[in-house]
């Protein structure tokens, strides 16, 4: 009877351990679902590019070379790890993931004109304070986020993303020599996504703006980090306007194409 009683105790302990382990594993699995579904880094095939209606709104004639470039573009997939700061998380709460998804649906549609497929590889939330020093100077904050990406995000998420984007409810400025600093909405390093050591494949974007402008700011920084230069005045667009995604000046919300001929030619050299 003594041995039977002892075996029952051992069996009970083992059962409890297995139960606790399974609960922990399940909790971890649920927390990481959004990442695991997107990643499978070595086996996951790029999502198909949806067809985008390129029919000009105004009906004006478009330069033939613009469409010739379209046909030469090759498909590219950029999985983005989205980092949400504490202030944004407190605003959106349980709706954070849906909010991010809607943002990136529009960003992805913008990039499909270049046959670039932008996907959300994961959403990393700062639920208990900032994980970096947030400075009003955008350049300082960008450098701190680069260090955070290098030391923490890369070790945690490995190669499951190509670009890390910090969405924050902070206000950013850009110092200009001895003059008063000016407001800027977003910032990135130029041409880092395709680098082997892409710790600087990052961007910071202030979410203090309306959704349609926020979409454009996100697309603008992704394009710059990919290596697409901002447009000059001699760049061609279907509407002969420079007001598109990579414009240095006024960003147009409604345009026949979100990319200039210069931007498309640059992508041909990258992909």
mmCIF file of C-alpha atoms in Angstrom:
data_model
loop_
_atom_site.group_PDB
_atom_site.id
_atom_site.type_symbol
_atom_site.label_atom_id
_atom_site.label_comp_id
_atom_site.label_asym_id
_atom_site.label_seq_id
_atom_site.Cartn_x
_atom_site.Cartn_y
_atom_site.Cartn_z
ATOM 1 C CA UNK A 1 0.000 0.000 0.000
ATOM 2 C CA UNK A 2 2.882 2.354 0.742
ATOM 3 C CA UNK A 3 4.273 1.981 -2.800
ATOM 4 C CA UNK A 4 0.824 2.401 -4.360
ATOM 5 C CA UNK A 5 0.302 5.606 -2.382
ATOM 6 C CA UNK A 6 3.735 6.853 -3.442
ATOM 7 C CA UNK A 7 3.004 6.141 -7.122
ATOM 8 C CA UNK A 8 -0.276 8.047 -6.873
ATOM 9 C CA UNK A 9 1.555 11.078 -5.476
ATOM 10 C CA UNK A 10 4.158 10.959 -8.277
ATOM 11 C CA UNK A 11 1.409 10.587 -10.896
ATOM 12 C CA UNK A 12 -0.434 13.601 -9.462
ATOM 13 C CA UNK A 13 2.714 15.761 -9.514
ATOM 14 C CA UNK A 14 3.521 14.804 -13.126
ATOM 15 C CA UNK A 15 -0.068 15.569 -14.187
ATOM 16 C CA UNK A 16 0.087 19.031 -12.589
ATOM 17 C CA UNK A 17 3.436 19.821 -14.247
ATOM 18 C CA UNK A 18 2.142 18.775 -17.687
ATOM 19 C CA UNK A 19 -1.009 20.874 -17.204
ATOM 20 C CA UNK A 20 0.938 24.001 -16.176
ATOM 21 C CA UNK A 21 3.351 23.571 -19.074
ATOM 22 C CA UNK A 22 0.529 23.207 -21.596
ATOM 23 C CA UNK A 23 -1.189 26.366 -20.280
ATOM 24 C CA UNK A 24 2.058 28.338 -20.544
ATOM 25 C CA UNK A 25 2.718 27.066 -24.054
ATOM 26 C CA UNK A 26 -0.843 27.885 -25.101
ATOM 27 C CA UNK A 27 -0.565 31.404 -23.694
ATOM 28 C CA UNK A 28 2.698 31.970 -25.543
ATOM 29 C CA UNK A 29 1.172 30.552 -28.716
ATOM 30 C CA UNK A 30 -1.811 32.903 -28.522
ATOM 31 C CA UNK A 31 0.436 35.896 -27.890
ATOM 32 C CA UNK A 32 2.572 35.090 -30.902
ATOM 33 C CA UNK A 33 -0.170 34.026 -33.316
ATOM 34 C CA UNK A 34 -0.016 37.239 -35.355
ATOM 35 C CA UNK A 35 3.718 36.728 -35.847
ATOM 36 C CA UNK A 36 3.765 32.989 -36.497
ATOM 37 C CA UNK A 37 1.007 33.261 -39.096
ATOM 38 C CA UNK A 38 3.045 35.815 -41.018
ATOM 39 C CA UNK A 39 6.531 34.430 -40.691
ATOM 40 C CA UNK A 40 7.538 30.813 -41.236
ATOM 41 C CA UNK A 41 10.540 32.659 -42.521
ATOM 42 C CA UNK A 42 12.216 30.003 -44.625
ATOM 43 C CA UNK A 43 9.095 28.503 -46.186
ATOM 44 C CA UNK A 44 6.458 31.201 -46.484
ATOM 45 C CA UNK A 45 5.728 32.215 -50.070
ATOM 46 C CA UNK A 46 5.118 35.889 -50.880
ATOM 47 C CA UNK A 47 1.472 36.822 -50.983
ATOM 48 C CA UNK A 48 0.161 37.359 -54.519
ATOM 49 C CA UNK A 49 0.030 40.938 -55.717
ATOM 50 C CA UNK A 50 -3.533 42.074 -56.192
ATOM 51 C CA UNK A 51 -4.389 43.772 -59.463
ATOM 52 C CA UNK A 52 -4.594 47.541 -59.136
ATOM 53 C CA UNK A 53 -6.726 49.589 -61.473
ATOM 54 C CA UNK A 54 -4.290 51.890 -63.237
ATOM 55 C CA UNK A 55 -6.923 53.652 -65.333
ATOM 56 C CA UNK A 56 -6.226 57.409 -65.019
ATOM 57 C CA UNK A 57 -8.892 59.358 -63.144
ATOM 58 C CA UNK A 58 -8.781 62.408 -65.376
ATOM 59 C CA UNK A 59 -8.627 60.436 -68.607
ATOM 60 C CA UNK A 60 -5.528 62.337 -69.772
ATOM 61 C CA UNK A 61 -3.036 60.594 -72.029
ATOM 62 C CA UNK A 62 -0.143 59.002 -70.131
ATOM 63 C CA UNK A 63 3.389 58.733 -71.413
ATOM 64 C CA UNK A 64 4.034 55.276 -72.925
ATOM 65 C CA UNK A 65 7.331 54.964 -71.051
ATOM 66 C CA UNK A 66 5.431 55.082 -67.769
ATOM 67 C CA UNK A 67 3.599 51.848 -68.601
ATOM 68 C CA UNK A 68 6.693 50.284 -70.148
ATOM 69 C CA UNK A 69 8.365 50.659 -66.753
ATOM 70 C CA UNK A 70 5.314 49.041 -65.122
ATOM 71 C CA UNK A 71 5.811 45.926 -67.216
ATOM 72 C CA UNK A 72 9.494 45.673 -66.273
ATOM 73 C CA UNK A 73 8.938 45.763 -62.498
ATOM 74 C CA UNK A 74 9.532 42.544 -60.547
ATOM 75 C CA UNK A 75 7.701 41.421 -57.414
ATOM 76 C CA UNK A 76 9.253 42.117 -54.017
ATOM 77 C CA UNK A 77 7.887 41.371 -50.527
ATOM 78 C CA UNK A 78 8.702 43.513 -47.473
ATOM 79 C CA UNK A 79 7.463 42.114 -44.116
ATOM 80 C CA UNK A 80 7.216 44.928 -41.553
ATOM 81 C CA UNK A 81 7.412 44.573 -37.771
ATOM 82 C CA UNK A 82 5.186 47.308 -36.324
ATOM 83 C CA UNK A 83 6.100 48.685 -32.893
ATOM 84 C CA UNK A 84 3.300 50.489 -31.024
ATOM 85 C CA UNK A 85 4.264 52.890 -28.244
ATOM 86 C CA UNK A 86 2.475 53.020 -24.895
ATOM 87 C CA UNK A 87 0.375 56.113 -25.689
ATOM 88 C CA UNK A 88 -1.021 54.612 -28.885
ATOM 89 C CA UNK A 89 -1.691 51.313 -27.146
ATOM 90 C CA UNK A 90 -3.681 53.080 -24.423
ATOM 91 C CA UNK A 91 -5.755 54.841 -27.092
ATOM 92 C CA UNK A 92 -6.624 51.783 -29.196
ATOM 93 C CA UNK A 93 -6.305 48.987 -26.631
ATOM 94 C CA UNK A 94 -7.716 45.710 -27.912
ATOM 95 C CA UNK A 95 -8.452 47.371 -31.279
ATOM 96 C CA UNK A 96 -4.756 48.062 -31.914
ATOM 97 C CA UNK A 97 -4.222 45.154 -34.293
ATOM 98 C CA UNK A 98 -7.272 46.025 -36.406
ATOM 99 C CA UNK A 99 -6.128 49.645 -36.579
ATOM 100 C CA UNK A 100 -2.665 48.597 -37.765
ATOM 101 C CA UNK A 101 -4.161 46.172 -40.285
ATOM 102 C CA UNK A 102 -6.318 48.896 -41.855
ATOM 103 C CA UNK A 103 -3.341 51.242 -42.099
ATOM 104 C CA UNK A 104 -1.218 48.676 -43.869
ATOM 105 C CA UNK A 105 -3.981 47.675 -46.265
ATOM 106 C CA UNK A 106 -3.739 51.157 -47.772
ATOM 107 C CA UNK A 107 0.065 51.248 -47.600
ATOM 108 C CA UNK A 108 0.226 47.873 -49.327
ATOM 109 C CA UNK A 109 -2.120 49.057 -52.059
ATOM 110 C CA UNK A 110 0.112 52.081 -52.660
ATOM 111 C CA UNK A 111 3.177 49.862 -53.070
ATOM 112 C CA UNK A 112 1.421 47.436 -55.387
ATOM 113 C CA UNK A 113 1.872 50.031 -58.122
ATOM 114 C CA UNK A 114 5.575 49.129 -57.821
ATOM 115 C CA UNK A 115 4.805 45.401 -57.456
ATOM 116 C CA UNK A 116 6.125 45.633 -53.885
ATOM 117 C CA UNK A 117 4.065 43.576 -51.433
ATOM 118 C CA UNK A 118 4.133 45.150 -47.948
ATOM 119 C CA UNK A 119 2.916 42.806 -45.189
ATOM 120 C CA UNK A 120 2.678 42.977 -41.386
ATOM 121 C CA UNK A 121 5.127 40.432 -39.957
ATOM 122 C CA UNK A 122 4.154 41.190 -36.368
ATOM 123 C CA UNK A 123 2.930 43.811 -33.901
ATOM 124 C CA UNK A 124 5.115 44.544 -30.879
ATOM 125 C CA UNK A 125 3.382 46.651 -28.207
ATOM 126 C CA UNK A 126 4.951 48.760 -25.484
ATOM 127 C CA UNK A 127 2.276 48.287 -22.845
ATOM 128 C CA UNK A 128 4.236 49.592 -19.853
ATOM 129 C CA UNK A 129 6.195 52.678 -20.848
ATOM 130 C CA UNK A 130 8.628 53.469 -23.653
ATOM 131 C CA UNK A 131 11.481 51.074 -24.301
ATOM 132 C CA UNK A 132 13.707 53.810 -25.721
ATOM 133 C CA UNK A 133 14.440 57.440 -24.933
ATOM 134 C CA UNK A 134 11.802 59.397 -26.864
ATOM 135 C CA UNK A 135 13.136 62.807 -27.838
ATOM 136 C CA UNK A 136 11.252 65.535 -29.668
ATOM 137 C CA UNK A 137 14.225 65.686 -32.028
ATOM 138 C CA UNK A 138 13.330 63.012 -34.593
ATOM 139 C CA UNK A 139 16.973 62.261 -35.428
ATOM 140 C CA UNK A 140 17.803 61.398 -31.812
ATOM 141 C CA UNK A 141 14.732 59.168 -31.458
ATOM 142 C CA UNK A 142 15.542 57.420 -34.746
ATOM 143 C CA UNK A 143 19.056 56.591 -33.509
ATOM 144 C CA UNK A 144 17.691 55.203 -30.238
ATOM 145 C CA UNK A 145 15.160 53.078 -32.118
ATOM 146 C CA UNK A 146 17.973 51.748 -34.326
ATOM 147 C CA UNK A 147 19.821 50.572 -31.203
ATOM 148 C CA UNK A 148 16.631 48.981 -29.862
ATOM 149 C CA UNK A 149 16.121 47.192 -33.175
ATOM 150 C CA UNK A 150 19.698 45.920 -33.159
ATOM 151 C CA UNK A 151 19.889 44.811 -29.525
ATOM 152 C CA UNK A 152 16.343 43.590 -28.846
ATOM 153 C CA UNK A 153 14.002 43.207 -31.820
ATOM 154 C CA UNK A 154 16.475 41.325 -34.025
ATOM 155 C CA UNK A 155 17.294 38.851 -31.262
ATOM 156 C CA UNK A 156 13.593 38.297 -30.510
ATOM 157 C CA UNK A 157 12.093 38.137 -34.000
ATOM 158 C CA UNK A 158 15.195 37.005 -35.932
ATOM 159 C CA UNK A 159 14.732 37.220 -39.716
ATOM 160 C CA UNK A 160 10.947 37.299 -39.672
ATOM 161 C CA UNK A 161 10.888 40.948 -40.768
ATOM 162 C CA UNK A 162 12.757 43.228 -43.133
ATOM 163 C CA UNK A 163 11.791 46.578 -41.638
ATOM 164 C CA UNK A 164 10.763 47.807 -38.174
ATOM 165 C CA UNK A 165 8.394 50.785 -37.981
ATOM 166 C CA UNK A 166 7.674 52.643 -34.743
ATOM 167 C CA UNK A 167 4.222 54.223 -34.621
ATOM 168 C CA UNK A 168 4.066 56.740 -31.808
ATOM 169 C CA UNK A 169 1.774 59.431 -30.445
ATOM 170 C CA UNK A 170 4.762 61.742 -29.991
ATOM 171 C CA UNK A 171 5.380 65.026 -31.762
ATOM 172 C CA UNK A 172 8.633 65.309 -33.745
ATOM 173 C CA UNK A 173 10.733 68.243 -34.893
ATOM 174 C CA UNK A 174 13.735 68.697 -37.143
ATOM 175 C CA UNK A 175 16.399 71.234 -36.100
ATOM 176 C CA UNK A 176 17.572 73.521 -38.916
ATOM 177 C CA UNK A 177 20.965 75.088 -38.121
ATOM 178 C CA UNK A 178 20.467 78.032 -35.794
ATOM 179 C CA UNK A 179 16.867 78.556 -36.777
ATOM 180 C CA UNK A 180 13.829 77.323 -34.912
ATOM 181 C CA UNK A 181 13.108 73.608 -35.322
ATOM 182 C CA UNK A 182 10.342 72.666 -37.741
ATOM 183 C CA UNK A 183 7.703 69.973 -37.339
ATOM 184 C CA UNK A 184 8.160 66.691 -39.209
ATOM 185 C CA UNK A 185 5.835 63.691 -39.237
ATOM 186 C CA UNK A 186 8.274 60.852 -39.884
ATOM 187 C CA UNK A 187 11.904 59.914 -40.470
ATOM 188 C CA UNK A 188 14.059 57.029 -41.692
ATOM 189 C CA UNK A 189 17.548 56.155 -42.910
ATOM 190 C CA UNK A 190 18.038 56.043 -46.658
ATOM 191 C CA UNK A 191 18.446 52.778 -48.567
ATOM 192 C CA UNK A 192 18.888 50.235 -45.748
ATOM 193 C CA UNK A 193 16.238 47.531 -46.320
ATOM 194 C CA UNK A 194 18.342 45.527 -48.769
ATOM 195 C CA UNK A 195 21.550 45.685 -46.705
ATOM 196 C CA UNK A 196 22.790 42.397 -45.252
ATOM 197 C CA UNK A 197 23.163 44.020 -41.825
ATOM 198 C CA UNK A 198 19.867 45.889 -41.834
ATOM 199 C CA UNK A 199 19.758 47.147 -38.255
ATOM 200 C CA UNK A 200 18.994 50.565 -39.763
ATOM 201 C CA UNK A 201 16.044 49.234 -41.749
ATOM 202 C CA UNK A 202 13.715 51.212 -39.509
ATOM 203 C CA UNK A 203 11.456 54.246 -39.496
ATOM 204 C CA UNK A 204 9.577 56.347 -36.961
ATOM 205 C CA UNK A 205 6.157 57.799 -37.736
ATOM 206 C CA UNK A 206 4.029 60.141 -35.647
ATOM 207 C CA UNK A 207 0.384 59.059 -35.513
ATOM 208 C CA UNK A 208 -0.890 62.528 -34.599
ATOM 209 C CA UNK A 209 -2.308 62.974 -38.097
ATOM 210 C CA UNK A 210 -5.415 61.795 -39.930
ATOM 211 C CA UNK A 211 -5.373 58.285 -41.363
ATOM 212 C CA UNK A 212 -5.016 59.280 -45.003
ATOM 213 C CA UNK A 213 -1.936 61.399 -44.252
ATOM 214 C CA UNK A 214 -0.557 58.744 -41.925
ATOM 215 C CA UNK A 215 -0.780 56.187 -44.752
ATOM 216 C CA UNK A 216 1.282 58.456 -46.990
ATOM 217 C CA UNK A 217 3.898 59.197 -44.325
ATOM 218 C CA UNK A 218 4.352 55.459 -43.717
ATOM 219 C CA UNK A 219 4.651 54.752 -47.446
ATOM 220 C CA UNK A 220 7.075 57.658 -47.871
ATOM 221 C CA UNK A 221 9.477 56.380 -45.199
ATOM 222 C CA UNK A 222 9.298 52.773 -46.403
ATOM 223 C CA UNK A 223 10.154 53.937 -49.915
ATOM 224 C CA UNK A 224 13.105 56.043 -48.725
ATOM 225 C CA UNK A 225 14.423 53.167 -46.620
ATOM 226 C CA UNK A 226 14.107 50.918 -49.653
ATOM 227 C CA UNK A 227 16.335 53.338 -51.546
ATOM 228 C CA UNK A 228 13.882 55.372 -53.607
ATOM 229 C CA UNK A 229 14.935 59.018 -53.653
ATOM 230 C CA UNK A 230 12.577 61.911 -53.131
ATOM 231 C CA UNK A 231 11.296 63.362 -56.372
ATOM 232 C CA UNK A 232 12.829 66.334 -58.111
ATOM 233 C CA UNK A 233 10.755 68.712 -60.204
ATOM 234 C CA UNK A 234 11.754 67.073 -63.482
ATOM 235 C CA UNK A 235 10.277 63.677 -62.539
ATOM 236 C CA UNK A 236 7.345 62.468 -64.594
ATOM 237 C CA UNK A 237 4.021 61.294 -63.230
ATOM 238 C CA UNK A 238 0.898 60.444 -65.218
ATOM 239 C CA UNK A 239 -0.631 63.784 -64.261
ATOM 240 C CA UNK A 240 2.650 65.705 -64.841
ATOM 241 C CA UNK A 241 2.517 66.565 -61.143
ATOM 242 C CA UNK A 242 5.255 66.076 -58.555
ATOM 243 C CA UNK A 243 2.716 65.675 -55.772
ATOM 244 C CA UNK A 244 3.064 61.952 -55.153
ATOM 245 C CA UNK A 245 4.392 59.643 -52.446
ATOM 246 C CA UNK A 246 8.044 60.715 -52.721
ATOM 247 C CA UNK A 247 7.399 64.431 -53.158
ATOM 248 C CA UNK A 248 9.565 66.719 -51.038
ATOM 249 C CA UNK A 249 6.797 69.271 -50.923
ATOM 250 C CA UNK A 250 3.020 68.972 -50.778
ATOM 251 C CA UNK A 251 1.803 65.392 -50.601
ATOM 252 C CA UNK A 252 -1.221 64.779 -52.766
ATOM 253 C CA UNK A 253 -3.997 62.653 -51.328
ATOM 254 C CA UNK A 254 -5.615 62.067 -54.702
ATOM 255 C CA UNK A 255 -3.424 61.402 -57.719
ATOM 256 C CA UNK A 256 -3.572 59.237 -60.812
ATOM 257 C CA UNK A 257 -0.503 57.341 -59.640
ATOM 258 C CA UNK A 258 1.213 57.512 -56.241
ATOM 259 C CA UNK A 259 4.659 57.088 -57.854
ATOM 260 C CA UNK A 260 6.652 59.103 -60.347
ATOM 261 C CA UNK A 261 8.611 57.728 -63.288
ATOM 262 C CA UNK A 262 11.812 58.427 -61.304
ATOM 263 C CA UNK A 263 10.608 56.234 -58.434
ATOM 264 C CA UNK A 264 9.758 53.358 -60.769
ATOM 265 C CA UNK A 265 13.117 53.573 -62.516
ATOM 266 C CA UNK A 266 14.855 53.432 -59.117
ATOM 267 C CA UNK A 267 12.961 50.274 -58.144
ATOM 268 C CA UNK A 268 14.225 48.606 -61.330
ATOM 269 C CA UNK A 269 17.791 49.050 -60.065
ATOM 270 C CA UNK A 270 16.953 47.738 -56.570
ATOM 271 C CA UNK A 271 14.950 44.575 -57.260
#
